[in-house]
Amino acid sequence: LRRFYCDYCDTYLTHDSPSVRKTHCSGRKHKENVKDYYQKWMEEQAQSLIDKTTAAFQQGKIPPTPFSAPPPAGAMIPPPPSI
């Protein structure tokens, strides 16, 4: 007896057949679990990047942003892409 384990839902499907798996994977709860999983993963990636950047800045590896000072006289600032 083969049983399919769904990592997103943390559950076993009692009967593993293509139709049962397809029905499970097209279900609302499964789709919500997949969305939540990747949403959490993206948030963790972003937080990790923020933490690394903050640590590098605090260690002096990243200079203060060039935008913190006014641009030199005559410097062109490109417009936002929407214009």
PDB file with SEQRES, HELIX, SHEET and CRYST1 records, atoms N, CA, C and O in Angstrom:
SEQRES   1 A   83  LEU ARG ARG PHE TYR CYS ASP TYR CYS ASP THR TYR LEU          
SEQRES   2 A   83  THR HIS ASP SER PRO SER VAL ARG LYS THR HIS CYS SER          
SEQRES   3 A   83  GLY ARG LYS HIS LYS GLU ASN VAL LYS ASP TYR TYR GLN          
SEQRES   4 A   83  LYS TRP MET GLU GLU GLN ALA GLN SER LEU ILE ASP LYS          
SEQRES   5 A   83  THR THR ALA ALA PHE GLN GLN GLY LYS ILE PRO PRO THR          
SEQRES   6 A   83  PRO PHE SER ALA PRO PRO PRO ALA GLY ALA MET ILE PRO          
SEQRES   7 A   83  PRO PRO PRO SER ILE                                          
HELIX    1 AA1 PRO A   18  CYS A   25  1                                   8    
HELIX    2 AA2 ARG A   28  GLN A   58  1                                  31    
HELIX    3 AA3 PRO A   66  SER A   68  5                                   3    
SHEET    1 AA1 2 PHE A   4  CYS A   6  0                                        
SHEET    2 AA1 2 THR A  11  LEU A  13 -1                                        
CRYST1    1.000    1.000    1.000  90.00  90.00  90.00 P 1           1          
ATOM      1  N   LEU A   1       0.857  -1.194   0.000  1.00  0.00           N  
ATOM      2  CA  LEU A   1       0.000   0.000   0.000  1.00  0.00           C  
ATOM      3  C   LEU A   1       0.889   1.237   0.000  1.00  0.00           C  
ATOM      4  O   LEU A   1       1.601   1.508   0.967  1.00  0.00           O  
ATOM      5  N   ARG A   2       0.834   1.986  -1.108  1.00  0.00           N  
ATOM      6  CA  ARG A   2       1.587   3.233  -1.201  1.00  0.00           C  
ATOM      7  C   ARG A   2       0.682   4.381  -0.785  1.00  0.00           C  
ATOM      8  O   ARG A   2      -0.472   4.479  -1.203  1.00  0.00           O  
ATOM      9  N   ARG A   3       1.250   5.254   0.060  1.00  0.00           N  
ATOM     10  CA  ARG A   3       0.495   6.440   0.450  1.00  0.00           C  
ATOM     11  C   ARG A   3       1.309   7.664   0.068  1.00  0.00           C  
ATOM     12  O   ARG A   3       2.529   7.701   0.227  1.00  0.00           O  
ATOM     13  N   PHE A   4       0.603   8.660  -0.438  1.00  0.00           N  
ATOM     14  CA  PHE A   4       1.263   9.889  -0.851  1.00  0.00           C  
ATOM     15  C   PHE A   4       1.247  10.881   0.302  1.00  0.00           C  
ATOM     16  O   PHE A   4       0.205  11.116   0.912  1.00  0.00           O  
ATOM     17  N   TYR A   5       2.417  11.467   0.601  1.00  0.00           N  
ATOM     18  CA  TYR A   5       2.503  12.468   1.654  1.00  0.00           C  
ATOM     19  C   TYR A   5       2.582  13.851   1.018  1.00  0.00           C  
ATOM     20  O   TYR A   5       3.423  14.089   0.151  1.00  0.00           O  
ATOM     21  N   CYS A   6       1.725  14.747   1.435  1.00  0.00           N  
ATOM     22  CA  CYS A   6       1.741  16.121   0.937  1.00  0.00           C  
ATOM     23  C   CYS A   6       2.463  16.988   1.965  1.00  0.00           C  
ATOM     24  O   CYS A   6       1.972  17.199   3.074  1.00  0.00           O  
ATOM     25  N   ASP A   7       3.649  17.491   1.573  1.00  0.00           N  
ATOM     26  CA  ASP A   7       4.444  18.327   2.476  1.00  0.00           C  
ATOM     27  C   ASP A   7       3.722  19.619   2.852  1.00  0.00           C  
ATOM     28  O   ASP A   7       3.809  20.068   3.995  1.00  0.00           O  
ATOM     29  N   TYR A   8       3.016  20.211   1.906  1.00  0.00           N  
ATOM     30  CA  TYR A   8       2.342  21.475   2.171  1.00  0.00           C  
ATOM     31  C   TYR A   8       1.237  21.315   3.206  1.00  0.00           C  
ATOM     32  O   TYR A   8       1.056  22.171   4.072  1.00  0.00           O  
ATOM     33  N   CYS A   9       0.505  20.222   3.111  1.00  0.00           N  
ATOM     34  CA  CYS A   9      -0.635  19.994   4.001  1.00  0.00           C  
ATOM     35  C   CYS A   9      -0.270  19.160   5.227  1.00  0.00           C  
ATOM     36  O   CYS A   9      -1.075  19.011   6.146  1.00  0.00           O  
ATOM     37  N   ASP A  10       0.956  18.614   5.233  1.00  0.00           N  
ATOM     38  CA  ASP A  10       1.424  17.768   6.337  1.00  0.00           C  
ATOM     39  C   ASP A  10       0.442  16.630   6.597  1.00  0.00           C  
ATOM     40  O   ASP A  10       0.028  16.377   7.728  1.00  0.00           O  
ATOM     41  N   THR A  11       0.086  15.952   5.502  1.00  0.00           N  
ATOM     42  CA  THR A  11      -0.891  14.873   5.625  1.00  0.00           C  
ATOM     43  C   THR A  11      -0.635  13.788   4.581  1.00  0.00           C  
ATOM     44  O   THR A  11       0.004  14.028   3.557  1.00  0.00           O  
ATOM     45  N   TYR A  12      -1.137  12.613   4.857  1.00  0.00           N  
ATOM     46  CA  TYR A  12      -1.054  11.497   3.907  1.00  0.00           C  
ATOM     47  C   TYR A  12      -2.386  11.343   3.193  1.00  0.00           C  
ATOM     48  O   TYR A  12      -3.445  11.494   3.802  1.00  0.00           O  
ATOM     49  N   LEU A  13      -2.333  11.044   1.906  1.00  0.00           N  
ATOM     50  CA  LEU A  13      -3.551  10.679   1.176  1.00  0.00           C  
ATOM     51  C   LEU A  13      -3.673   9.172   1.328  1.00  0.00           C  
ATOM     52  O   LEU A  13      -2.732   8.436   1.028  1.00  0.00           O  
ATOM     53  N   THR A  14      -4.816   8.713   1.788  1.00  0.00           N  
ATOM     54  CA  THR A  14      -4.957   7.290   2.098  1.00  0.00           C  
ATOM     55  C   THR A  14      -4.782   6.402   0.882  1.00  0.00           C  
ATOM     56  O   THR A  14      -4.214   5.315   0.996  1.00  0.00           O  
ATOM     57  N   HIS A  15      -5.257   6.837  -0.289  1.00  0.00           N  
ATOM     58  CA  HIS A  15      -5.083   6.051  -1.510  1.00  0.00           C  
ATOM     59  C   HIS A  15      -4.341   6.913  -2.508  1.00  0.00           C  
ATOM     60  O   HIS A  15      -4.810   7.992  -2.870  1.00  0.00           O  
ATOM     61  N   ASP A  16      -3.176   6.445  -2.962  1.00  0.00           N  
ATOM     62  CA  ASP A  16      -2.419   7.237  -3.916  1.00  0.00           C  
ATOM     63  C   ASP A  16      -2.724   6.779  -5.329  1.00  0.00           C  
ATOM     64  O   ASP A  16      -2.298   5.706  -5.756  1.00  0.00           O  
ATOM     65  N   SER A  17      -3.463   7.603  -6.043  1.00  0.00           N  
ATOM     66  CA  SER A  17      -3.712   7.370  -7.460  1.00  0.00           C  
ATOM     67  C   SER A  17      -3.662   8.738  -8.113  1.00  0.00           C  
ATOM     68  O   SER A  17      -3.869   9.748  -7.441  1.00  0.00           O  
ATOM     69  N   PRO A  18      -3.392   8.790  -9.405  1.00  0.00           N  
ATOM     70  CA  PRO A  18      -3.332  10.095 -10.072  1.00  0.00           C  
ATOM     71  C   PRO A  18      -4.581  10.946  -9.844  1.00  0.00           C  
ATOM     72  O   PRO A  18      -4.479  12.157  -9.652  1.00  0.00           O  
ATOM     73  N   SER A  19      -5.753  10.322  -9.864  1.00  0.00           N  
ATOM     74  CA  SER A  19      -6.984  11.108  -9.712  1.00  0.00           C  
ATOM     75  C   SER A  19      -7.121  11.656  -8.289  1.00  0.00           C  
ATOM     76  O   SER A  19      -7.547  12.797  -8.108  1.00  0.00           O  
ATOM     77  N   VAL A  20      -6.767  10.862  -7.285  1.00  0.00           N  
ATOM     78  CA  VAL A  20      -6.864  11.321  -5.891  1.00  0.00           C  
ATOM     79  C   VAL A  20      -5.862  12.449  -5.661  1.00  0.00           C  
ATOM     80  O   VAL A  20      -6.175  13.447  -5.012  1.00  0.00           O  
ATOM     81  N   ARG A  21      -4.656  12.280  -6.201  1.00  0.00           N  
ATOM     82  CA  ARG A  21      -3.624  13.307  -6.031  1.00  0.00           C  
ATOM     83  C   ARG A  21      -4.044  14.607  -6.729  1.00  0.00           C  
ATOM     84  O   ARG A  21      -3.864  15.700  -6.192  1.00  0.00           O  
ATOM     85  N   LYS A  22      -4.608  14.466  -7.939  1.00  0.00           N  
ATOM     86  CA  LYS A  22      -5.045  15.639  -8.697  1.00  0.00           C  
ATOM     87  C   LYS A  22      -6.167  16.362  -7.949  1.00  0.00           C  
ATOM     88  O   LYS A  22      -6.169  17.590  -7.864  1.00  0.00           O  
ATOM     89  N   THR A  23      -7.112  15.604  -7.413  1.00  0.00           N  
ATOM     90  CA  THR A  23      -8.219  16.191  -6.657  1.00  0.00           C  
ATOM     91  C   THR A  23      -7.677  16.930  -5.434  1.00  0.00           C  
ATOM     92  O   THR A  23      -8.096  18.050  -5.138  1.00  0.00           O  
ATOM     93  N   HIS A  24      -6.734  16.286  -4.723  1.00  0.00           N  
ATOM     94  CA  HIS A  24      -6.148  16.918  -3.537  1.00  0.00           C  
ATOM     95  C   HIS A  24      -5.447  18.225  -3.909  1.00  0.00           C  
ATOM     96  O   HIS A  24      -5.650  19.252  -3.262  1.00  0.00           O  
ATOM     97  N   CYS A  25      -4.628  18.177  -4.947  1.00  0.00           N  
ATOM     98  CA  CYS A  25      -3.811  19.339  -5.334  1.00  0.00           C  
ATOM     99  C   CYS A  25      -4.628  20.487  -5.925  1.00  0.00           C  
ATOM    100  O   CYS A  25      -4.156  21.623  -5.973  1.00  0.00           O  
ATOM    101  N   SER A  26      -5.839  20.200  -6.370  1.00  0.00           N  
ATOM    102  CA  SER A  26      -6.675  21.274  -6.904  1.00  0.00           C  
ATOM    103  C   SER A  26      -7.626  21.814  -5.843  1.00  0.00           C  
ATOM    104  O   SER A  26      -8.412  22.722  -6.114  1.00  0.00           O  
ATOM    105  N   GLY A  27      -7.558  21.254  -4.631  1.00  0.00           N  
ATOM    106  CA  GLY A  27      -8.450  21.683  -3.549  1.00  0.00           C  
ATOM    107  C   GLY A  27      -8.064  23.027  -2.966  1.00  0.00           C  
ATOM    108  O   GLY A  27      -6.902  23.432  -3.009  1.00  0.00           O  
ATOM    109  N   ARG A  28      -9.064  23.717  -2.416  1.00  0.00           N  
ATOM    110  CA  ARG A  28      -8.863  25.054  -1.849  1.00  0.00           C  
ATOM    111  C   ARG A  28      -7.855  25.046  -0.708  1.00  0.00           C  
ATOM    112  O   ARG A  28      -6.966  25.896  -0.655  1.00  0.00           O  
ATOM    113  N   LYS A  29      -7.991  24.096   0.197  1.00  0.00           N  
ATOM    114  CA  LYS A  29      -7.114  24.066   1.374  1.00  0.00           C  
ATOM    115  C   LYS A  29      -5.653  23.815   0.966  1.00  0.00           C  
ATOM    116  O   LYS A  29      -4.739  24.437   1.507  1.00  0.00           O  
ATOM    117  N   HIS A  30      -5.444  22.909   0.019  1.00  0.00           N  
ATOM    118  CA  HIS A  30      -4.083  22.634  -0.458  1.00  0.00           C  
ATOM    119  C   HIS A  30      -3.483  23.887  -1.090  1.00  0.00           C  
ATOM    120  O   HIS A  30      -2.335  24.235  -0.814  1.00  0.00           O  
ATOM    121  N   LYS A  31      -4.255  24.563  -1.937  1.00  0.00           N  
ATOM    122  CA  LYS A  31      -3.766  25.769  -2.606  1.00  0.00           C  
ATOM    123  C   LYS A  31      -3.420  26.852  -1.588  1.00  0.00           C  
ATOM    124  O   LYS A  31      -2.429  27.565  -1.750  1.00  0.00           O  
ATOM    125  N   GLU A  32      -4.239  26.978  -0.536  1.00  0.00           N  
ATOM    126  CA  GLU A  32      -3.953  27.958   0.523  1.00  0.00           C  
ATOM    127  C   GLU A  32      -2.657  27.600   1.231  1.00  0.00           C  
ATOM    128  O   GLU A  32      -1.848  28.477   1.533  1.00  0.00           O  
ATOM    129  N   ASN A  33      -2.455  26.305   1.498  1.00  0.00           N  
ATOM    130  CA  ASN A  33      -1.233  25.863   2.171  1.00  0.00           C  
ATOM    131  C   ASN A  33       0.004  26.138   1.328  1.00  0.00           C  
ATOM    132  O   ASN A  33       1.042  26.541   1.854  1.00  0.00           O  
ATOM    133  N   VAL A  34      -0.103  25.919   0.011  1.00  0.00           N  
ATOM    134  CA  VAL A  34       1.016  26.190  -0.900  1.00  0.00           C  
ATOM    135  C   VAL A  34       1.314  27.691  -0.897  1.00  0.00           C  
ATOM    136  O   VAL A  34       2.471  28.098  -0.796  1.00  0.00           O  
ATOM    137  N   LYS A  35       0.271  28.506  -1.006  1.00  0.00           N  
ATOM    138  CA  LYS A  35       0.444  29.962  -1.013  1.00  0.00           C  
ATOM    139  C   LYS A  35       1.097  30.431   0.287  1.00  0.00           C  
ATOM    140  O   LYS A  35       2.031  31.232   0.260  1.00  0.00           O  
ATOM    141  N   ASP A  36       0.611  29.935   1.419  1.00  0.00           N  
ATOM    142  CA  ASP A  36       1.161  30.314   2.722  1.00  0.00           C  
ATOM    143  C   ASP A  36       2.622  29.907   2.844  1.00  0.00           C  
ATOM    144  O   ASP A  36       3.442  30.654   3.377  1.00  0.00           O  
ATOM    145  N   TYR A  37       2.943  28.707   2.341  1.00  0.00           N  
ATOM    146  CA  TYR A  37       4.312  28.206   2.410  1.00  0.00           C  
ATOM    147  C   TYR A  37       5.271  29.152   1.679  1.00  0.00           C  
ATOM    148  O   TYR A  37       6.304  29.540   2.224  1.00  0.00           O  
ATOM    149  N   TYR A  38       4.921  29.520   0.441  1.00  0.00           N  
ATOM    150  CA  TYR A  38       5.800  30.377  -0.343  1.00  0.00           C  
ATOM    151  C   TYR A  38       5.801  31.820   0.160  1.00  0.00           C  
ATOM    152  O   TYR A  38       6.815  32.510   0.059  1.00  0.00           O  
ATOM    153  N   GLN A  39       4.668  32.278   0.702  1.00  0.00           N  
ATOM    154  CA  GLN A  39       4.612  33.617   1.296  1.00  0.00           C  
ATOM    155  C   GLN A  39       5.592  33.685   2.467  1.00  0.00           C  
ATOM    156  O   GLN A  39       6.355  34.643   2.591  1.00  0.00           O  
ATOM    157  N   LYS A  40       5.567  32.666   3.320  1.00  0.00           N  
ATOM    158  CA  LYS A  40       6.461  32.619   4.480  1.00  0.00           C  
ATOM    159  C   LYS A  40       7.914  32.537   4.016  1.00  0.00           C  
ATOM    160  O   LYS A  40       8.790  33.187   4.588  1.00  0.00           O  
ATOM    161  N   TRP A  41       8.167  31.739   2.982  1.00  0.00           N  
ATOM    162  CA  TRP A  41       9.524  31.587   2.460  1.00  0.00           C  
ATOM    163  C   TRP A  41      10.045  32.930   1.936  1.00  0.00           C  
ATOM    164  O   TRP A  41      11.191  33.297   2.195  1.00  0.00           O  
ATOM    165  N   MET A  42       9.198  33.664   1.198  1.00  0.00           N  
ATOM    166  CA  MET A  42       9.598  34.970   0.664  1.00  0.00           C  
ATOM    167  C   MET A  42       9.897  35.954   1.801  1.00  0.00           C  
ATOM    168  O   MET A  42      10.861  36.716   1.729  1.00  0.00           O  
ATOM    169  N   GLU A  43       9.075  35.933   2.839  1.00  0.00           N  
ATOM    170  CA  GLU A  43       9.293  36.826   3.974  1.00  0.00           C  
ATOM    171  C   GLU A  43      10.611  36.497   4.665  1.00  0.00           C  
ATOM    172  O   GLU A  43      11.345  37.396   5.076  1.00  0.00           O  
ATOM    173  N   GLU A  44      10.910  35.199   4.794  1.00  0.00           N  
ATOM    174  CA  GLU A  44      12.171  34.782   5.417  1.00  0.00           C  
ATOM    175  C   GLU A  44      13.363  35.225   4.573  1.00  0.00           C  
ATOM    176  O   GLU A  44      14.377  35.667   5.115  1.00  0.00           O  
ATOM    177  N   GLN A  45      13.247  35.107   3.242  1.00  0.00           N  
ATOM    178  CA  GLN A  45      14.328  35.536   2.349  1.00  0.00           C  
ATOM    179  C   GLN A  45      14.560  37.033   2.475  1.00  0.00           C  
ATOM    180  O   GLN A  45      15.701  37.488   2.553  1.00  0.00           O  
ATOM    181  N   ALA A  46      13.471  37.796   2.493  1.00  0.00           N  
ATOM    182  CA  ALA A  46      13.580  39.251   2.609  1.00  0.00           C  
ATOM    183  C   ALA A  46      14.207  39.629   3.943  1.00  0.00           C  
ATOM    184  O   ALA A  46      15.087  40.488   3.995  1.00  0.00           O  
ATOM    185  N   GLN A  47      13.756  38.989   5.026  1.00  0.00           N  
ATOM    186  CA  GLN A  47      14.297  39.312   6.351  1.00  0.00           C  
ATOM    187  C   GLN A  47      15.773  38.957   6.426  1.00  0.00           C  
ATOM    188  O   GLN A  47      16.555  39.688   7.034  1.00  0.00           O  
ATOM    189  N   SER A  48      16.159  37.852   5.819  1.00  0.00           N  
ATOM    190  CA  SER A  48      17.561  37.444   5.802  1.00  0.00           C  
ATOM    191  C   SER A  48      18.412  38.484   5.080  1.00  0.00           C  
ATOM    192  O   SER A  48      19.500  38.835   5.536  1.00  0.00           O  
ATOM    193  N   LEU A  49      17.906  38.972   3.949  1.00  0.00           N  
ATOM    194  CA  LEU A  49      18.623  39.995   3.189  1.00  0.00           C  
ATOM    195  C   LEU A  49      18.735  41.285   4.003  1.00  0.00           C  
ATOM    196  O   LEU A  49      19.786  41.925   4.012  1.00  0.00           O  
ATOM    197  N   ILE A  50      17.662  41.662   4.679  1.00  0.00           N  
ATOM    198  CA  ILE A  50      17.674  42.859   5.535  1.00  0.00           C  
ATOM    199  C   ILE A  50      18.705  42.693   6.647  1.00  0.00           C  
ATOM    200  O   ILE A  50      19.489  43.603   6.917  1.00  0.00           O  
ATOM    201  N   ASP A  51      18.699  41.519   7.294  1.00  0.00           N  
ATOM    202  CA  ASP A  51      19.641  41.267   8.391  1.00  0.00           C  
ATOM    203  C   ASP A  51      21.086  41.327   7.912  1.00  0.00           C  
ATOM    204  O   ASP A  51      21.938  41.912   8.580  1.00  0.00           O  
ATOM    205  N   LYS A  52      21.369  40.721   6.746  1.00  0.00           N  
ATOM    206  CA  LYS A  52      22.737  40.730   6.206  1.00  0.00           C  
ATOM    207  C   LYS A  52      23.173  42.145   5.846  1.00  0.00           C  
ATOM    208  O   LYS A  52      24.307  42.541   6.115  1.00  0.00           O  
ATOM    209  N   THR A  53      22.267  42.901   5.239  1.00  0.00           N  
ATOM    210  CA  THR A  53      22.581  44.279   4.849  1.00  0.00           C  
ATOM    211  C   THR A  53      22.831  45.135   6.086  1.00  0.00           C  
ATOM    212  O   THR A  53      23.777  45.923   6.120  1.00  0.00           O  
ATOM    213  N   THR A  54      21.985  44.981   7.101  1.00  0.00           N  
ATOM    214  CA  THR A  54      22.142  45.739   8.340  1.00  0.00           C  
ATOM    215  C   THR A  54      23.479  45.407   9.000  1.00  0.00           C  
ATOM    216  O   THR A  54      24.194  46.304   9.446  1.00  0.00           O  
ATOM    217  N   ALA A  55      23.815  44.122   9.062  1.00  0.00           N  
ATOM    218  CA  ALA A  55      25.077  43.700   9.670  1.00  0.00           C  
ATOM    219  C   ALA A  55      26.264  44.280   8.900  1.00  0.00           C  
ATOM    220  O   ALA A  55      27.220  44.763   9.507  1.00  0.00           O  
ATOM    221  N   ALA A  56      26.208  44.234   7.573  1.00  0.00           N  
ATOM    222  CA  ALA A  56      27.300  44.762   6.754  1.00  0.00           C  
ATOM    223  C   ALA A  56      27.433  46.270   6.959  1.00  0.00           C  
ATOM    224  O   ALA A  56      28.547  46.789   7.033  1.00  0.00           O  
ATOM    225  N   PHE A  57      26.306  46.971   7.051  1.00  0.00           N  
ATOM    226  CA  PHE A  57      26.322  48.425   7.261  1.00  0.00           C  
ATOM    227  C   PHE A  57      26.944  48.746   8.623  1.00  0.00           C  
ATOM    228  O   PHE A  57      27.773  49.648   8.740  1.00  0.00           O  
ATOM    229  N   GLN A  58      26.526  47.985   9.661  1.00  0.00           N  
ATOM    230  CA  GLN A  58      27.026  48.239  11.013  1.00  0.00           C  
ATOM    231  C   GLN A  58      28.528  47.954  11.108  1.00  0.00           C  
ATOM    232  O   GLN A  58      29.226  48.567  11.917  1.00  0.00           O  
ATOM    233  N   GLN A  59      29.025  47.026  10.285  1.00  0.00           N  
ATOM    234  CA  GLN A  59      30.457  46.714  10.295  1.00  0.00           C  
ATOM    235  C   GLN A  59      31.243  47.669   9.399  1.00  0.00           C  
ATOM    236  O   GLN A  59      32.458  47.530   9.251  1.00  0.00           O  
ATOM    237  N   GLY A  60      30.548  48.638   8.801  1.00  0.00           N  
ATOM    238  CA  GLY A  60      31.220  49.613   7.966  1.00  0.00           C  
ATOM    239  C   GLY A  60      31.545  49.116   6.570  1.00  0.00           C  
ATOM    240  O   GLY A  60      32.309  49.756   5.848  1.00  0.00           O  
ATOM    241  N   LYS A  61      30.977  47.988   6.182  1.00  0.00           N  
ATOM    242  CA  LYS A  61      31.249  47.436   4.845  1.00  0.00           C  
ATOM    243  C   LYS A  61      30.439  48.144   3.760  1.00  0.00           C  
ATOM    244  O   LYS A  61      30.778  48.072   2.579  1.00  0.00           O  
ATOM    245  N   ILE A  62      29.366  48.827   4.168  1.00  0.00           N  
ATOM    246  CA  ILE A  62      28.524  49.550   3.214  1.00  0.00           C  
ATOM    247  C   ILE A  62      28.541  51.019   3.627  1.00  0.00           C  
ATOM    248  O   ILE A  62      28.171  51.340   4.756  1.00  0.00           O  
ATOM    249  N   PRO A  63      28.966  51.923   2.732  1.00  0.00           N  
ATOM    250  CA  PRO A  63      28.973  53.348   3.091  1.00  0.00           C  
ATOM    251  C   PRO A  63      27.547  53.870   3.212  1.00  0.00           C  
ATOM    252  O   PRO A  63      26.618  53.261   2.681  1.00  0.00           O  
ATOM    253  N   PRO A  64      27.366  54.985   3.900  1.00  0.00           N  
ATOM    254  CA  PRO A  64      26.010  55.573   3.961  1.00  0.00           C  
ATOM    255  C   PRO A  64      25.498  55.819   2.548  1.00  0.00           C  
ATOM    256  O   PRO A  64      26.278  56.100   1.639  1.00  0.00           O  
ATOM    257  N   THR A  65      24.213  55.714   2.370  1.00  0.00           N  
ATOM    258  CA  THR A  65      23.635  55.821   1.035  1.00  0.00           C  
ATOM    259  C   THR A  65      23.926  57.165   0.397  1.00  0.00           C  
ATOM    260  O   THR A  65      23.904  58.188   1.080  1.00  0.00           O  
ATOM    261  N   PRO A  66      24.196  57.182  -0.894  1.00  0.00           N  
ATOM    262  CA  PRO A  66      24.494  58.448  -1.575  1.00  0.00           C  
ATOM    263  C   PRO A  66      23.277  59.371  -1.625  1.00  0.00           C  
ATOM    264  O   PRO A  66      23.423  60.560  -1.910  1.00  0.00           O  
ATOM    265  N   PHE A  67      22.101  58.856  -1.359  1.00  0.00           N  
ATOM    266  CA  PHE A  67      20.888  59.669  -1.419  1.00  0.00           C  
ATOM    267  C   PHE A  67      20.657  60.436  -0.132  1.00  0.00           C  
ATOM    268  O   PHE A  67      19.725  61.237  -0.054  1.00  0.00           O  
ATOM    269  N   SER A  68      21.500  60.204   0.900  1.00  0.00           N  
ATOM    270  CA  SER A  68      21.301  60.903   2.165  1.00  0.00           C  
ATOM    271  C   SER A  68      21.767  62.357   2.064  1.00  0.00           C  
ATOM    272  O   SER A  68      21.354  63.196   2.864  1.00  0.00           O  
ATOM    273  N   ALA A  69      22.626  62.658   1.082  1.00  0.00           N  
ATOM    274  CA  ALA A  69      23.104  64.026   0.882  1.00  0.00           C  
ATOM    275  C   ALA A  69      22.447  64.587  -0.369  1.00  0.00           C  
ATOM    276  O   ALA A  69      22.086  63.826  -1.267  1.00  0.00           O  
ATOM    277  N   PRO A  70      22.284  65.912  -0.446  1.00  0.00           N  
ATOM    278  CA  PRO A  70      21.698  66.481  -1.671  1.00  0.00           C  
ATOM    279  C   PRO A  70      22.635  66.249  -2.858  1.00  0.00           C  
ATOM    280  O   PRO A  70      23.852  66.206  -2.677  1.00  0.00           O  
ATOM    281  N   PRO A  71      22.090  66.100  -4.068  1.00  0.00           N  
ATOM    282  CA  PRO A  71      22.940  65.862  -5.232  1.00  0.00           C  
ATOM    283  C   PRO A  71      23.806  67.084  -5.513  1.00  0.00           C  
ATOM    284  O   PRO A  71      23.405  68.210  -5.222  1.00  0.00           O  
ATOM    285  N   PRO A  72      24.997  66.864  -6.080  1.00  0.00           N  
ATOM    286  CA  PRO A  72      25.858  68.001  -6.409  1.00  0.00           C  
ATOM    287  C   PRO A  72      25.149  68.916  -7.412  1.00  0.00           C  
ATOM    288  O   PRO A  72      24.296  68.465  -8.177  1.00  0.00           O  
ATOM    289  N   ALA A  73      25.506  70.193  -7.400  1.00  0.00           N  
ATOM    290  CA  ALA A  73      24.875  71.171  -8.292  1.00  0.00           C  
ATOM    291  C   ALA A  73      24.993  70.710  -9.738  1.00  0.00           C  
ATOM    292  O   ALA A  73      26.059  70.281 -10.178  1.00  0.00           O  
ATOM    293  N   GLY A  74      23.893  70.802 -10.469  1.00  0.00           N  
ATOM    294  CA  GLY A  74      23.907  70.424 -11.877  1.00  0.00           C  
ATOM    295  C   GLY A  74      23.714  68.940 -12.131  1.00  0.00           C  
ATOM    296  O   GLY A  74      23.645  68.524 -13.287  1.00  0.00           O  
ATOM    297  N   ALA A  75      23.624  68.116 -11.066  1.00  0.00           N  
ATOM    298  CA  ALA A  75      23.445  66.672 -11.258  1.00  0.00           C  
ATOM    299  C   ALA A  75      22.015  66.384 -11.690  1.00  0.00           C  
ATOM    300  O   ALA A  75      21.067  66.977 -11.174  1.00  0.00           O  
ATOM    301  N   MET A  76      21.871  65.479 -12.630  1.00  0.00           N  
ATOM    302  CA  MET A  76      20.536  65.094 -13.102  1.00  0.00           C  
ATOM    303  C   MET A  76      20.057  63.890 -12.307  1.00  0.00           C  
ATOM    304  O   MET A  76      20.785  62.910 -12.149  1.00  0.00           O  
ATOM    305  N   ILE A  77      18.842  63.967 -11.813  1.00  0.00           N  
ATOM    306  CA  ILE A  77      18.233  62.838 -11.137  1.00  0.00           C  
ATOM    307  C   ILE A  77      17.223  62.256 -12.118  1.00  0.00           C  
ATOM    308  O   ILE A  77      16.306  62.952 -12.555  1.00  0.00           O  
ATOM    309  N   PRO A  78      17.389  60.973 -12.468  1.00  0.00           N  
ATOM    310  CA  PRO A  78      16.450  60.385 -13.433  1.00  0.00           C  
ATOM    311  C   PRO A  78      15.029  60.340 -12.862  1.00  0.00           C  
ATOM    312  O   PRO A  78      14.848  60.108 -11.666  1.00  0.00           O  
ATOM    313  N   PRO A  79      14.027  60.560 -13.710  1.00  0.00           N  
ATOM    314  CA  PRO A  79      12.636  60.495 -13.227  1.00  0.00           C  
ATOM    315  C   PRO A  79      12.250  59.052 -12.952  1.00  0.00           C  
ATOM    316  O   PRO A  79      12.884  58.134 -13.474  1.00  0.00           O  
ATOM    317  N   PRO A  80      11.220  58.835 -12.141  1.00  0.00           N  
ATOM    318  CA  PRO A  80      10.740  57.469 -11.909  1.00  0.00           C  
ATOM    319  C   PRO A  80      10.277  56.864 -13.240  1.00  0.00           C  
ATOM    320  O   PRO A  80       9.858  57.588 -14.143  1.00  0.00           O  
ATOM    321  N   PRO A  81      10.355  55.539 -13.353  1.00  0.00           N  
ATOM    322  CA  PRO A  81       9.998  54.879 -14.624  1.00  0.00           C  
ATOM    323  C   PRO A  81       8.570  55.150 -15.086  1.00  0.00           C  
ATOM    324  O   PRO A  81       8.277  55.027 -16.275  1.00  0.00           O  
ATOM    325  N   SER A  82       7.675  55.516 -14.168  1.00  0.00           N  
ATOM    326  CA  SER A  82       6.264  55.705 -14.548  1.00  0.00           C  
ATOM    327  C   SER A  82       6.048  56.973 -15.375  1.00  0.00           C  
ATOM    328  O   SER A  82       5.008  57.111 -16.018  1.00  0.00           O  
ATOM    329  N   ILE A  83       7.001  57.897 -15.372  1.00  0.00           N  
ATOM    330  CA  ILE A  83       6.810  59.163 -16.110  1.00  0.00           C  
ATOM    331  C   ILE A  83       7.189  58.991 -17.569  1.00  0.00           C  
ATOM    332  O   ILE A  83       7.097  59.941 -18.346  1.00  0.00           O  
TER     333      ILE A  83                                                      
END                                                                             
